[in-house]
């Protein structure tokens, strides 16, 4: 296990080092698919320069990182720039590695508990299959071209991904304190991970054998405890930012920027075109609709998947990366890294061919249509947005496909693999 | 979404698609060809119309009358050109200054990667001369460009003469709202490239040039003039630019409108328009005109000096005077009036030309085929690849699921299957890289060892590497540890089919003609290729439909269409010169056709070649 992993790390680092040294790095760091106004390295440098001059980095409309981030870079930018950009991936790899180990243990329990129908044994994963999952997860993340691009562009998205990965790691390890703090940190970075509160809570409740029952005091006790850790650390982190900077400038500049979407630079998300076309007086209403859209899915999904918090985390991360206001390919890479962990769902996936074709074609078409629009001037924004829509359609199809497959597997686990109709013929499951 | 979520209906559809796969593909291919040929049929095309308001509704009165002066200036220019043995810089500067322009010069030099035998040049050194007529009526933020090349020999003297006469005439008018730049460029495209790079402060091709001293506003449109005789019978409009880029259709409409107004015969691809679309001859004529445009666009080179402007988002076209065997001749003053009218209308522009189409094919000057009409022809071909891929996918069933997940075909979960697919992919691409890099870099070594010139060395090295690539399957198999399995070639073919589909799709978006021509030749063999076919026969078919042979066919068809048929040996020589021109165009102006073919299309074709010899 260790040898292939080391080899993988060497390969991954080599690819990145080569790309950093090549002339491509500059090109990549300008691509709108890879960097957004929130996480572009160019903007970090600008913010650092302002900070060095004694000006508030938020005094222009350029810098939108959080204060902690800029102080982090303030101390590391001179000597550890590249190393810093590479390190998150090791963390991520490690965490996913342990994440799947944990699932492995859980699965073994499930096997022993002997509560499934006999013909479902083939649905359960053998330890041998489980053994390779961490490696596959690491491979999917480290060698994913999306991650590589994001890393070479020095997008700070990689750091945010690392924080979320660490949060998942701590959650699965069962440390409520660390998990709460890291979740607060992730929320502080980009707000949207707020929705991960629900799955984390569900996971701890499940782990401590506390039933989700609104009338039980133990349920409320733990919920309040976890919420207190979360909110408390959020307040501490925000307060710390205030004391570091001496002003509340960063609140409108970071969170206002995320929520009100003033920068309509094209990206792979759904916001820019829509709000560029919109009449000004509808803007507030539709911003509310679009932003609520991201958070809304938490409720139905938490109810449906309350027994399966880990899968819920995956669903939430995917939804955030599809519907957030400034998505980049780095966000897409984060939830794609989870896909090998659900390799046991492959047999129930229905549209994987279609989805791979769509994602593959879109990834190739983004730069082509960008070229035609911006450089050649012969195409226009509609062409580019069409591809954005298609790309998001592909992602949504992928996520809903996995959701369906998961539910179907659960259904088969309880009802047996070969379903019979009442008259004895073979039945098929239909999702409506 | 019912189709995507209901398993029964999905199964029915997949069954239908796999069972009828071959007939559907056949029908698609035929439909694509018929659709494409139908594009030239007049009832299926649209009549051109002026979309730009600022150019459509305003009236312009043309008064240019100094045709005689233009001709005398042309003679003077000719005499000085002969004396100077190149660009008569001092005379031209004086002549422009005498006409009240701000005159500047730019010198440039460029060493070609290898000698250009068509134009007989290797170390190029020259000077561009340009004069700016400042706009009296508006802030000088926008500009128009009129260019004429200073060509060796007798050609294009009249163009420079007319340019100077126009400058003198324009100087006395008061309605200019945009600066007008009069540019005389030496060494045709190389000079133009140097000037444009100097103007926009870029350097993308490694040209050495002196910086421009004078500058006008951002250039809105450019017209390039080629005129080699005192009288002409017709004017030819040239639109195809670098990488198959076309200017906005409104520029062609403008030209057509003024030709109609002044009663000038106008042609496109050197072909006059015919009115008898309902006869077989009429249709053939339109189809020939369109095919010529497709071939010219596909080769991705700039067919006139205007072609390099397009890269900078400047709408540009070349106008070439043709002196044929017709009775009705026009003098230079008429062409001057035509240019005056066009420039005045362009002067009225409030924003860049953007209203009309950028993606079109022209079966004649008054008819056009827009992207919505021609794309289905390509779409039908691309669908074949996807259908075949779907068929393979269903065939492979569950085990292959892992192979095409993720985003590239190169990155797959580990296992014995990956290596069998990855090895041919990597080896094919390495051959492509060799084909791209080696010909230019190895020319010295080749010249030392073989009795050939540098140009021949480059072209023949390219041909040799291309041919050597055919021996690859043998070597690839040796690298593989075990026997190639049935699954192996299916996964490889699936990967290659998707790869080809994406590749052709991207190409067709940037340069429809190139994408379509490649699809027409590559799709039939790639869709049907399996290792179980008779080896010799299908190998022959594959070679005959390979990218290099496609170029060869295009050379013959092109010669046939311009009514200058060539024999086989002449065709071969032309083919070699086309390759050298392609490599030169890439090195000098950044044309993308050569790298596309060498780095992507050829390796992709090699992957299918590998499948044929899968053992």
mmCIF file with all atom_site columns, C-alpha atoms in Angstrom, chain A residues 135-136 139-140 143-146 336 339 346-347 350-354 356-357 359-361 363-365 368-369 371-379 383 393 397 402 428-431, chain B residues 1 4-11 245-246 310-313 315 358-359 371 386 389-390 393 401-402 404-409 411-414 494 498-499 502 505-506 509-510 592:
data_model
loop_
_atom_site.group_PDB
_atom_site.id
_atom_site.type_symbol
_atom_site.label_atom_id
_atom_site.label_alt_id
_atom_site.label_comp_id
_atom_site.label_asym_id
_atom_site.label_entity_id
_atom_site.label_seq_id
_atom_site.pdbx_PDB_ins_code
_atom_site.Cartn_x
_atom_site.Cartn_y
_atom_site.Cartn_z
_atom_site.occupancy
_atom_site.B_iso_or_equiv
_atom_site.pdbx_formal_charge
_atom_site.auth_seq_id
_atom_site.auth_comp_id
_atom_site.auth_asym_id
_atom_site.auth_atom_id
_atom_site.pdbx_PDB_model_num
ATOM 1  C CA . UNK A 1 135 ? -5.141  4.627  -3.327  1.00 0.00 ? 135 UNK A CA 1
ATOM 2  C CA . UNK A 1 136 ? -7.849  5.260  -5.878  1.00 0.00 ? 136 UNK A CA 1
ATOM 3  C CA . UNK A 1 139 ? -5.141  9.006  -7.484  1.00 0.00 ? 139 UNK A CA 1
ATOM 4  C CA . UNK A 1 140 ? -8.433  10.602 -8.458  1.00 0.00 ? 140 UNK A CA 1
ATOM 5  C CA . UNK A 1 143 ? -3.859  13.097 -10.879 1.00 0.00 ? 143 UNK A CA 1
ATOM 6  C CA . UNK A 1 144 ? -7.145  14.729 -11.756 1.00 0.00 ? 144 UNK A CA 1
ATOM 7  C CA . UNK A 1 145 ? -6.326  17.337 -14.410 1.00 0.00 ? 145 UNK A CA 1
ATOM 8  C CA . UNK A 1 146 ? -8.712  19.724 -12.687 1.00 0.00 ? 146 UNK A CA 1
ATOM 9  C CA . UNK A 1 336 ? -14.813 13.889 -7.861  1.00 0.00 ? 336 UNK A CA 1
ATOM 10 C CA . UNK A 1 339 ? -16.222 8.898  -6.549  1.00 0.00 ? 339 UNK A CA 1
ATOM 11 C CA . UNK A 1 346 ? -21.093 1.308  -10.280 1.00 0.00 ? 346 UNK A CA 1
ATOM 12 C CA . UNK A 1 347 ? -23.509 -1.471 -11.124 1.00 0.00 ? 347 UNK A CA 1
ATOM 13 C CA . UNK A 1 350 ? -27.231 4.449  -15.401 1.00 0.00 ? 350 UNK A CA 1
ATOM 14 C CA . UNK A 1 351 ? -25.829 7.478  -17.192 1.00 0.00 ? 351 UNK A CA 1
ATOM 15 C CA . UNK A 1 352 ? -22.150 7.173  -16.542 1.00 0.00 ? 352 UNK A CA 1
ATOM 16 C CA . UNK A 1 353 ? -21.334 6.963  -20.256 1.00 0.00 ? 353 UNK A CA 1
ATOM 17 C CA . UNK A 1 354 ? -23.387 10.034 -21.076 1.00 0.00 ? 354 UNK A CA 1
ATOM 18 C CA . UNK A 1 356 ? -18.347 11.114 -18.958 1.00 0.00 ? 356 UNK A CA 1
ATOM 19 C CA . UNK A 1 357 ? -18.894 12.131 -22.585 1.00 0.00 ? 357 UNK A CA 1
ATOM 20 C CA . UNK A 1 359 ? -17.813 16.291 -18.991 1.00 0.00 ? 359 UNK A CA 1
ATOM 21 C CA . UNK A 1 360 ? -15.016 15.299 -21.353 1.00 0.00 ? 360 UNK A CA 1
ATOM 22 C CA . UNK A 1 361 ? -16.438 17.291 -24.260 1.00 0.00 ? 361 UNK A CA 1
ATOM 23 C CA . UNK A 1 363 ? -13.674 20.391 -20.618 1.00 0.00 ? 363 UNK A CA 1
ATOM 24 C CA . UNK A 1 364 ? -12.284 20.510 -24.152 1.00 0.00 ? 364 UNK A CA 1
ATOM 25 C CA . UNK A 1 365 ? -14.815 23.020 -25.399 1.00 0.00 ? 365 UNK A CA 1
ATOM 26 C CA . UNK A 1 368 ? -12.067 26.599 -27.522 1.00 0.00 ? 368 UNK A CA 1
ATOM 27 C CA . UNK A 1 369 ? -15.188 28.710 -27.114 1.00 0.00 ? 369 UNK A CA 1
ATOM 28 C CA . UNK A 1 371 ? -10.823 31.594 -27.654 1.00 0.00 ? 371 UNK A CA 1
ATOM 29 C CA . UNK A 1 372 ? -13.567 32.131 -30.232 1.00 0.00 ? 372 UNK A CA 1
ATOM 30 C CA . UNK A 1 373 ? -15.364 34.608 -28.026 1.00 0.00 ? 373 UNK A CA 1
ATOM 31 C CA . UNK A 1 374 ? -12.547 36.679 -26.535 1.00 0.00 ? 374 UNK A CA 1
ATOM 32 C CA . UNK A 1 375 ? -9.702  36.421 -29.030 1.00 0.00 ? 375 UNK A CA 1
ATOM 33 C CA . UNK A 1 376 ? -11.214 35.709 -32.410 1.00 0.00 ? 376 UNK A CA 1
ATOM 34 C CA . UNK A 1 377 ? -14.326 37.719 -31.652 1.00 0.00 ? 377 UNK A CA 1
ATOM 35 C CA . UNK A 1 378 ? -16.376 35.473 -33.885 1.00 0.00 ? 378 UNK A CA 1
ATOM 36 C CA . UNK A 1 379 ? -18.417 33.669 -31.252 1.00 0.00 ? 379 UNK A CA 1
ATOM 37 C CA . UNK A 1 383 ? -21.713 29.993 -26.988 1.00 0.00 ? 383 UNK A CA 1
ATOM 38 C CA . UNK A 1 393 ? -26.111 19.554 -16.536 1.00 0.00 ? 393 UNK A CA 1
ATOM 39 C CA . UNK A 1 397 ? -26.753 14.232 -13.768 1.00 0.00 ? 397 UNK A CA 1
ATOM 40 C CA . UNK A 1 402 ? -25.023 8.517  -7.649  1.00 0.00 ? 402 UNK A CA 1
ATOM 41 C CA . UNK A 1 428 ? -37.552 -3.514 -12.181 1.00 0.00 ? 428 UNK A CA 1
ATOM 42 C CA . UNK A 1 429 ? -37.167 -0.510 -9.960  1.00 0.00 ? 429 UNK A CA 1
ATOM 43 C CA . UNK A 1 430 ? -38.348 2.820  -11.312 1.00 0.00 ? 430 UNK A CA 1
ATOM 44 C CA . UNK A 1 431 ? -37.436 6.119  -9.747  1.00 0.00 ? 431 UNK A CA 1
ATOM 45 C CA . UNK B 2 1   ? -36.000 13.017 -18.226 1.00 0.00 ? 1   UNK B CA 1
ATOM 46 C CA . UNK B 2 4   ? -33.092 8.859  -18.566 1.00 0.00 ? 4   UNK B CA 1
ATOM 47 C CA . UNK B 2 5   ? -34.786 7.486  -15.475 1.00 0.00 ? 5   UNK B CA 1
ATOM 48 C CA . UNK B 2 6   ? -37.143 4.798  -16.770 1.00 0.00 ? 6   UNK B CA 1
ATOM 49 C CA . UNK B 2 7   ? -35.061 1.618  -17.104 1.00 0.00 ? 7   UNK B CA 1
ATOM 50 C CA . UNK B 2 8   ? -37.463 -0.093 -19.490 1.00 0.00 ? 8   UNK B CA 1
ATOM 51 C CA . UNK B 2 9   ? -37.513 2.688  -22.003 1.00 0.00 ? 9   UNK B CA 1
ATOM 52 C CA . UNK B 2 10  ? -33.779 3.125  -21.675 1.00 0.00 ? 10  UNK B CA 1
ATOM 53 C CA . UNK B 2 11  ? -33.230 -0.516 -22.376 1.00 0.00 ? 11  UNK B CA 1
ATOM 54 C CA . UNK B 2 245 ? -11.008 32.796 -39.690 1.00 0.00 ? 245 UNK B CA 1
ATOM 55 C CA . UNK B 2 246 ? -13.434 34.916 -41.688 1.00 0.00 ? 246 UNK B CA 1
ATOM 56 C CA . UNK B 2 310 ? -8.399  38.946 -38.163 1.00 0.00 ? 310 UNK B CA 1
ATOM 57 C CA . UNK B 2 311 ? -6.360  37.609 -35.259 1.00 0.00 ? 311 UNK B CA 1
ATOM 58 C CA . UNK B 2 312 ? -6.432  41.066 -33.695 1.00 0.00 ? 312 UNK B CA 1
ATOM 59 C CA . UNK B 2 313 ? -10.179 41.233 -33.889 1.00 0.00 ? 313 UNK B CA 1
ATOM 60 C CA . UNK B 2 315 ? -12.403 42.891 -39.763 1.00 0.00 ? 315 UNK B CA 1
ATOM 61 C CA . UNK B 2 358 ? -18.806 35.380 -38.523 1.00 0.00 ? 358 UNK B CA 1
ATOM 62 C CA . UNK B 2 359 ? -19.373 31.741 -39.440 1.00 0.00 ? 359 UNK B CA 1
ATOM 63 C CA . UNK B 2 371 ? -23.456 28.149 -39.086 1.00 0.00 ? 371 UNK B CA 1
ATOM 64 C CA . UNK B 2 386 ? -20.636 8.625  -30.550 1.00 0.00 ? 386 UNK B CA 1
ATOM 65 C CA . UNK B 2 389 ? -18.699 4.424  -28.868 1.00 0.00 ? 389 UNK B CA 1
ATOM 66 C CA . UNK B 2 390 ? -22.077 3.719  -27.298 1.00 0.00 ? 390 UNK B CA 1
ATOM 67 C CA . UNK B 2 393 ? -19.739 0.622  -24.273 1.00 0.00 ? 393 UNK B CA 1
ATOM 68 C CA . UNK B 2 401 ? -16.921 1.171  -16.483 1.00 0.00 ? 401 UNK B CA 1
ATOM 69 C CA . UNK B 2 402 ? -13.735 2.210  -14.826 1.00 0.00 ? 402 UNK B CA 1
ATOM 70 C CA . UNK B 2 404 ? -13.633 6.041  -19.153 1.00 0.00 ? 404 UNK B CA 1
ATOM 71 C CA . UNK B 2 405 ? -14.449 7.593  -15.861 1.00 0.00 ? 405 UNK B CA 1
ATOM 72 C CA . UNK B 2 406 ? -12.601 10.680 -14.856 1.00 0.00 ? 406 UNK B CA 1
ATOM 73 C CA . UNK B 2 407 ? -11.691 13.351 -17.259 1.00 0.00 ? 407 UNK B CA 1
ATOM 74 C CA . UNK B 2 408 ? -8.826  12.202 -19.422 1.00 0.00 ? 408 UNK B CA 1
ATOM 75 C CA . UNK B 2 409 ? -8.383  8.914  -21.096 1.00 0.00 ? 409 UNK B CA 1
ATOM 76 C CA . UNK B 2 411 ? -5.639  8.614  -16.264 1.00 0.00 ? 411 UNK B CA 1
ATOM 77 C CA . UNK B 2 412 ? -7.274  5.440  -15.129 1.00 0.00 ? 412 UNK B CA 1
ATOM 78 C CA . UNK B 2 413 ? -7.311  3.261  -12.073 1.00 0.00 ? 413 UNK B CA 1
ATOM 79 C CA . UNK B 2 414 ? -4.447  0.861  -11.954 1.00 0.00 ? 414 UNK B CA 1
ATOM 80 C CA . UNK B 2 494 ? -13.696 3.426  -27.242 1.00 0.00 ? 494 UNK B CA 1
ATOM 81 C CA . UNK B 2 498 ? -14.302 9.640  -27.981 1.00 0.00 ? 498 UNK B CA 1
ATOM 82 C CA . UNK B 2 499 ? -10.953 11.333 -28.420 1.00 0.00 ? 499 UNK B CA 1
ATOM 83 C CA . UNK B 2 502 ? -13.928 15.715 -29.176 1.00 0.00 ? 502 UNK B CA 1
ATOM 84 C CA . UNK B 2 505 ? -15.719 18.856 -32.668 1.00 0.00 ? 505 UNK B CA 1
ATOM 85 C CA . UNK B 2 506 ? -13.259 21.444 -31.401 1.00 0.00 ? 506 UNK B CA 1
ATOM 86 C CA . UNK B 2 509 ? -15.912 25.000 -34.178 1.00 0.00 ? 509 UNK B CA 1
ATOM 87 C CA . UNK B 2 510 ? -12.746 26.920 -34.926 1.00 0.00 ? 510 UNK B CA 1
ATOM 88 C CA . UNK B 2 592 ? -2.416  25.943 -36.252 1.00 0.00 ? 592 UNK B CA 1
#
